[in-house]
mmCIF file of C-alpha atoms in Angstrom:
data_model
loop_
_atom_site.group_PDB
_atom_site.id
_atom_site.type_symbol
_atom_site.label_atom_id
_atom_site.label_comp_id
_atom_site.label_asym_id
_atom_site.label_seq_id
_atom_site.Cartn_x
_atom_site.Cartn_y
_atom_site.Cartn_z
ATOM 1 C CA MET A 138 5.436 -33.728 17.721
ATOM 2 C CA SER A 139 7.315 -30.868 16.104
ATOM 3 C CA ARG A 140 6.595 -27.167 16.050
ATOM 4 C CA VAL A 141 5.135 -25.727 12.848
ATOM 5 C CA THR A 142 7.762 -23.525 11.179
ATOM 6 C CA GLN A 143 6.051 -22.633 7.887
ATOM 7 C CA ILE A 144 3.769 -19.624 7.957
ATOM 8 C CA LYS A 145 1.360 -21.257 5.476
ATOM 9 C CA ASP A 146 0.883 -24.170 7.900
ATOM 10 C CA ARG A 147 0.446 -21.936 10.944
ATOM 11 C CA PHE A 148 -2.493 -19.968 9.508
ATOM 12 C CA ARG A 149 -4.314 -22.465 7.270
ATOM 13 C CA GLY A 150 -2.773 -21.157 4.075
ATOM 14 C CA PHE A 151 -3.269 -17.499 4.919
ATOM 15 C CA LEU A 152 -0.406 -15.002 5.078
ATOM 16 C CA PRO A 153 -0.958 -12.524 7.931
ATOM 17 C CA VAL A 154 -0.018 -8.971 6.928
ATOM 18 C CA VAL A 155 -0.335 -6.083 9.376
ATOM 19 C CA VAL A 156 -2.009 -2.903 8.108
ATOM 20 C CA ASP A 157 -2.809 0.505 9.550
ATOM 21 C CA VAL A 158 -4.560 3.351 7.760
ATOM 22 C CA GLU A 159 -4.828 7.017 8.692
ATOM 23 C CA THR A 160 -7.930 8.685 7.331
ATOM 24 C CA ALA A 161 -9.807 11.993 7.156
ATOM 25 C CA GLY A 162 -12.875 10.531 8.830
ATOM 26 C CA PHE A 163 -14.594 7.257 9.663
ATOM 27 C CA ASN A 164 -16.613 6.616 6.496
ATOM 28 C CA ALA A 165 -14.718 4.490 3.970
ATOM 29 C CA ASP A 166 -17.165 5.489 1.220
ATOM 30 C CA SER A 167 -16.700 9.242 1.521
ATOM 31 C CA ASP A 168 -13.627 10.072 3.648
ATOM 32 C CA ALA A 169 -10.097 10.294 2.301
ATOM 33 C CA LEU A 170 -7.440 7.656 2.844
ATOM 34 C CA ILE A 171 -4.441 9.772 3.900
ATOM 35 C CA GLU A 172 -1.756 7.250 4.800
ATOM 36 C CA MET A 173 -1.336 3.489 4.726
ATOM 37 C CA ALA A 174 1.381 1.255 6.104
ATOM 38 C CA VAL A 175 1.993 -2.459 5.706
ATOM 39 C CA VAL A 176 4.241 -4.720 7.775
ATOM 40 C CA THR A 177 5.064 -8.178 6.465
ATOM 41 C CA LEU A 178 5.810 -11.034 8.861
ATOM 42 C CA ARG A 179 7.983 -14.142 8.695
ATOM 43 C CA MET A 180 8.545 -17.291 10.718
ATOM 44 C CA ASP A 181 12.024 -18.324 11.782
ATOM 45 C CA SER A 182 13.350 -21.875 11.880
ATOM 46 C CA ASP A 183 12.016 -22.271 15.430
ATOM 47 C CA GLY A 184 8.475 -21.364 14.370
ATOM 48 C CA MET A 185 8.584 -17.912 15.966
ATOM 49 C CA LEU A 186 6.661 -15.190 14.167
ATOM 50 C CA GLN A 187 8.638 -11.985 13.621
ATOM 51 C CA ARG A 188 8.244 -8.579 12.041
ATOM 52 C CA ASP A 189 9.864 -8.459 8.607
ATOM 53 C CA ALA A 190 9.634 -5.352 6.374
ATOM 54 C CA THR A 191 7.694 -2.084 6.640
ATOM 55 C CA TYR A 192 6.178 -0.260 3.672
ATOM 56 C CA SER A 193 4.414 3.088 4.026
ATOM 57 C CA LYS A 194 2.880 5.613 1.650
ATOM 58 C CA ASN A 195 1.341 9.049 2.073
ATOM 59 C CA ILE A 196 -1.729 9.244 -0.144
ATOM 60 C CA LEU A 197 -3.467 12.090 -1.958
ATOM 61 C CA PRO A 198 -7.208 12.333 -1.248
ATOM 62 C CA PHE A 199 -9.304 10.933 -4.071
ATOM 63 C CA GLU A 200 -11.362 13.394 -6.089
ATOM 64 C CA GLY A 201 -14.393 14.572 -4.121
ATOM 65 C CA ALA A 202 -13.180 13.009 -0.859
ATOM 66 C CA ASN A 203 -14.432 14.396 2.423
ATOM 67 C CA LEU A 204 -11.715 15.906 4.626
ATOM 68 C CA ASP A 205 -12.814 16.177 8.231
ATOM 69 C CA LYS A 206 -10.656 18.825 9.922
ATOM 70 C CA SER A 207 -10.824 17.218 13.366
ATOM 71 C CA ALA A 208 -9.728 13.861 11.913
ATOM 72 C CA LEU A 209 -6.814 15.493 10.088
ATOM 73 C CA LYS A 210 -5.765 17.292 13.274
ATOM 74 C CA PHE A 211 -5.903 14.015 15.205
ATOM 75 C CA ILE A 212 -3.448 12.343 12.807
ATOM 76 C CA GLY A 213 -1.253 15.451 12.591
ATOM 77 C CA VAL A 214 -1.846 16.324 8.933
ATOM 78 C CA GLU A 215 -2.654 19.996 8.397
ATOM 79 C CA ASP A 216 -2.724 19.889 4.605
ATOM 80 C CA PRO A 217 -2.991 16.484 2.881
ATOM 81 C CA PHE A 218 -1.998 18.136 -0.420
ATOM 82 C CA HIS A 219 1.202 19.716 0.915
ATOM 83 C CA PRO A 220 4.102 18.852 -1.422
ATOM 84 C CA PHE A 221 6.431 18.009 1.475
ATOM 85 C CA ARG A 222 4.242 14.977 2.267
ATOM 86 C CA GLY A 223 5.389 13.357 -0.958
ATOM 87 C CA ALA A 224 1.901 11.917 -1.309
ATOM 88 C CA ILE A 225 0.941 9.823 -4.330
ATOM 89 C CA SER A 226 -2.384 8.748 -5.796
ATOM 90 C CA GLU A 227 -4.383 5.928 -4.262
ATOM 91 C CA LYS A 228 -3.717 3.749 -7.301
ATOM 92 C CA GLU A 229 0.061 4.239 -7.121
ATOM 93 C CA ALA A 230 0.065 3.680 -3.360
ATOM 94 C CA LEU A 231 -1.980 0.485 -3.475
ATOM 95 C CA ARG A 232 0.134 -0.980 -6.257
ATOM 96 C CA ALA A 233 3.330 -0.198 -4.325
ATOM 97 C CA LEU A 234 1.979 -1.625 -1.068
ATOM 98 C CA PHE A 235 0.288 -4.693 -2.554
ATOM 99 C CA ASN A 236 3.295 -5.787 -4.652
ATOM 100 C CA PRO A 237 5.452 -7.075 -1.747
ATOM 101 C CA ILE A 238 2.398 -8.784 -0.254
ATOM 102 C CA ASN A 239 1.619 -10.613 -3.484
ATOM 103 C CA GLN A 240 5.252 -11.600 -3.805
ATOM 104 C CA GLN A 241 5.367 -13.012 -0.284
ATOM 105 C CA VAL A 242 2.093 -14.899 -0.786
ATOM 106 C CA LYS A 243 3.700 -16.609 -3.759
ATOM 107 C CA GLU A 244 7.041 -17.250 -2.027
ATOM 108 C CA THR A 245 5.458 -18.788 1.086
ATOM 109 C CA GLY A 246 2.977 -20.964 -0.781
ATOM 110 C CA CYS A 247 0.013 -19.256 0.867
ATOM 111 C CA SER A 248 -3.358 -18.953 -0.852
ATOM 112 C CA ARG A 249 -3.880 -15.274 -0.017
ATOM 113 C CA ALA A 250 -3.155 -12.597 2.569
ATOM 114 C CA ILE A 251 -5.268 -11.917 5.640
ATOM 115 C CA LEU A 252 -5.282 -8.454 7.202
ATOM 116 C CA VAL A 253 -4.055 -8.040 10.773
ATOM 117 C CA GLY A 254 -5.054 -4.786 12.420
ATOM 118 C CA HIS A 255 -6.052 -3.050 15.617
ATOM 119 C CA ASN A 256 -9.773 -2.622 14.919
ATOM 120 C CA ALA A 257 -9.081 -4.523 11.717
ATOM 121 C CA PHE A 258 -12.577 -4.086 10.273
ATOM 122 C CA PHE A 259 -11.930 -0.336 9.999
ATOM 123 C CA ASP A 260 -8.644 -0.798 8.122
ATOM 124 C CA LEU A 261 -10.043 -3.485 5.838
ATOM 125 C CA GLY A 262 -13.022 -1.290 4.973
ATOM 126 C CA PHE A 263 -10.825 1.570 3.766
ATOM 127 C CA VAL A 264 -8.480 -0.781 1.895
ATOM 128 C CA LYS A 265 -11.402 -2.450 0.110
ATOM 129 C CA LYS A 266 -12.996 0.856 -0.897
ATOM 130 C CA ALA A 267 -9.702 2.253 -2.179
ATOM 131 C CA ALA A 268 -9.118 -0.927 -4.178
ATOM 132 C CA GLU A 269 -12.610 -0.649 -5.676
ATOM 133 C CA ARG A 270 -12.118 3.028 -6.599
ATOM 134 C CA THR A 271 -8.794 2.379 -8.303
ATOM 135 C CA ASN A 272 -9.574 -1.034 -9.800
ATOM 136 C CA VAL A 273 -6.510 -2.515 -8.091
ATOM 137 C CA LYS A 274 -6.947 -6.129 -6.974
ATOM 138 C CA SER A 275 -6.571 -6.507 -3.226
ATOM 139 C CA PRO A 276 -4.505 -9.449 -1.918
ATOM 140 C CA PHE A 277 -6.559 -9.616 1.275
ATOM 141 C CA HIS A 278 -9.347 -11.963 2.239
ATOM 142 C CA GLU A 279 -12.657 -10.251 1.577
ATOM 143 C CA PHE A 280 -13.959 -10.306 5.149
ATOM 144 C CA SER A 281 -11.772 -12.394 7.494
ATOM 145 C CA THR A 282 -9.177 -10.637 9.653
ATOM 146 C CA PHE A 283 -7.005 -11.059 12.722
ATOM 147 C CA ASP A 284 -7.881 -8.276 15.164
ATOM 148 C CA THR A 285 -5.391 -7.424 17.899
ATOM 149 C CA VAL A 286 -8.155 -5.727 19.884
ATOM 150 C CA SER A 287 -9.723 -9.120 20.564
ATOM 151 C CA LEU A 288 -6.398 -10.924 20.853
ATOM 152 C CA ALA A 289 -4.959 -8.386 23.303
ATOM 153 C CA GLY A 290 -8.182 -8.442 25.281
ATOM 154 C CA LEU A 291 -7.771 -12.205 25.620
ATOM 155 C CA ALA A 292 -4.023 -12.198 26.317
ATOM 156 C CA TYR A 293 -3.630 -9.056 28.439
ATOM 157 C CA GLY A 294 -7.103 -7.790 29.353
ATOM 158 C CA GLN A 295 -6.431 -4.621 27.355
ATOM 159 C CA THR A 296 -8.018 -3.412 24.115
ATOM 160 C CA VAL A 297 -6.344 -0.010 23.598
ATOM 161 C CA LEU A 298 -3.162 -0.445 21.556
ATOM 162 C CA ALA A 299 -0.950 1.669 23.832
ATOM 163 C CA LYS A 300 -2.185 -0.138 26.948
ATOM 164 C CA ALA A 301 -1.880 -3.562 25.350
ATOM 165 C CA ALA A 302 1.689 -2.763 24.278
ATOM 166 C CA GLU A 303 2.501 -1.661 27.824
ATOM 167 C CA TYR A 304 1.082 -4.859 29.340
ATOM 168 C CA ALA A 305 3.002 -6.881 26.758
ATOM 169 C CA GLY A 306 6.243 -5.256 27.951
ATOM 170 C CA MET A 307 6.732 -3.262 24.743
ATOM 171 C CA ASP A 308 7.994 0.309 24.482
ATOM 172 C CA TRP A 309 5.438 2.919 23.449
ATOM 173 C CA ASP A 310 6.134 6.476 22.247
ATOM 174 C CA ASN A 311 3.063 8.730 22.320
ATOM 175 C CA GLY A 312 4.921 11.234 20.137
ATOM 176 C CA LYS A 313 5.046 8.718 17.297
ATOM 177 C CA ALA A 314 1.545 7.308 17.722
ATOM 178 C CA HIS A 315 -1.003 7.842 14.938
ATOM 179 C CA SER A 316 1.688 7.615 12.315
ATOM 180 C CA ALA A 317 0.648 4.678 10.144
ATOM 181 C CA ALA A 318 4.132 3.148 10.051
ATOM 182 C CA TYR A 319 4.659 3.352 13.829
ATOM 183 C CA ASP A 320 1.202 2.026 14.713
ATOM 184 C CA THR A 321 1.572 -0.809 12.215
ATOM 185 C CA GLU A 322 4.954 -1.880 13.590
ATOM 186 C CA GLN A 323 3.616 -1.799 17.140
ATOM 187 C CA THR A 324 0.562 -3.809 16.112
ATOM 188 C CA ALA A 325 2.826 -6.287 14.315
ATOM 189 C CA ASP A 326 5.014 -6.760 17.397
ATOM 190 C CA LEU A 327 1.935 -7.201 19.577
ATOM 191 C CA PHE A 328 0.433 -9.766 17.196
ATOM 192 C CA CYS A 329 3.699 -11.717 17.007
ATOM 193 C CA GLN A 330 4.094 -11.746 20.777
ATOM 194 C CA ILE A 331 0.577 -13.075 21.272
ATOM 195 C CA VAL A 332 0.819 -15.712 18.523
ATOM 196 C CA ASN A 333 4.175 -16.927 19.811
ATOM 197 C CA GLN A 334 2.603 -17.721 23.184
ATOM 198 C CA TRP A 335 0.477 -20.374 21.461
ATOM 199 C CA PRO A 336 2.743 -22.386 19.175
ATOM 200 C CA LEU A 337 1.228 -24.914 16.822
ATOM 201 C CA TYR A 338 2.547 -28.481 16.676
ATOM 202 C CA LYS A 339 2.169 -31.226 14.125
ATOM 203 C CA SER A 340 2.715 -34.991 14.364
ATOM 204 C CA GLU A 341 5.833 -36.386 12.745
#
């Protein structure tokens, strides 16, 4: 028996990609997508899953989008149109974020990407709606996800990201929380740590 060291073999042809979105509300149909971050993963020669690269974009609200003030305050964005944010359109952002995912799917021999998130259904919903609005093809499976809420509940008895990270022995900075890039990297590290506790083996 040898440990699986190819990411396509570990996840049945799926490439796990960690995603976090920051939004101006909870309704993917009507509320603006404000920020999105993506963390790619890789497996080393020992079959250990590791965080690879981080990609993050600030996004301009789509035309007619709802902007809930309490949601914006929660994520620390006073004005989503402020020029210092360097925000770009949804279409530009999705193309920039999907490109490295598509490239890695091809390089690893996977069939498609699968979204990893903390409350992954929420993130996938906003990604799917943004892709529909902009007519940009999403690399992600239409409905399947890996959710670190469930995984952390199983592994550590914790479902809140900060608490799960603490129980996993990870550092957590409340000052950086609710930034898409930071939350995505923390979710990625949590996912890797959990997956690496259950290695997959194949017969020679």
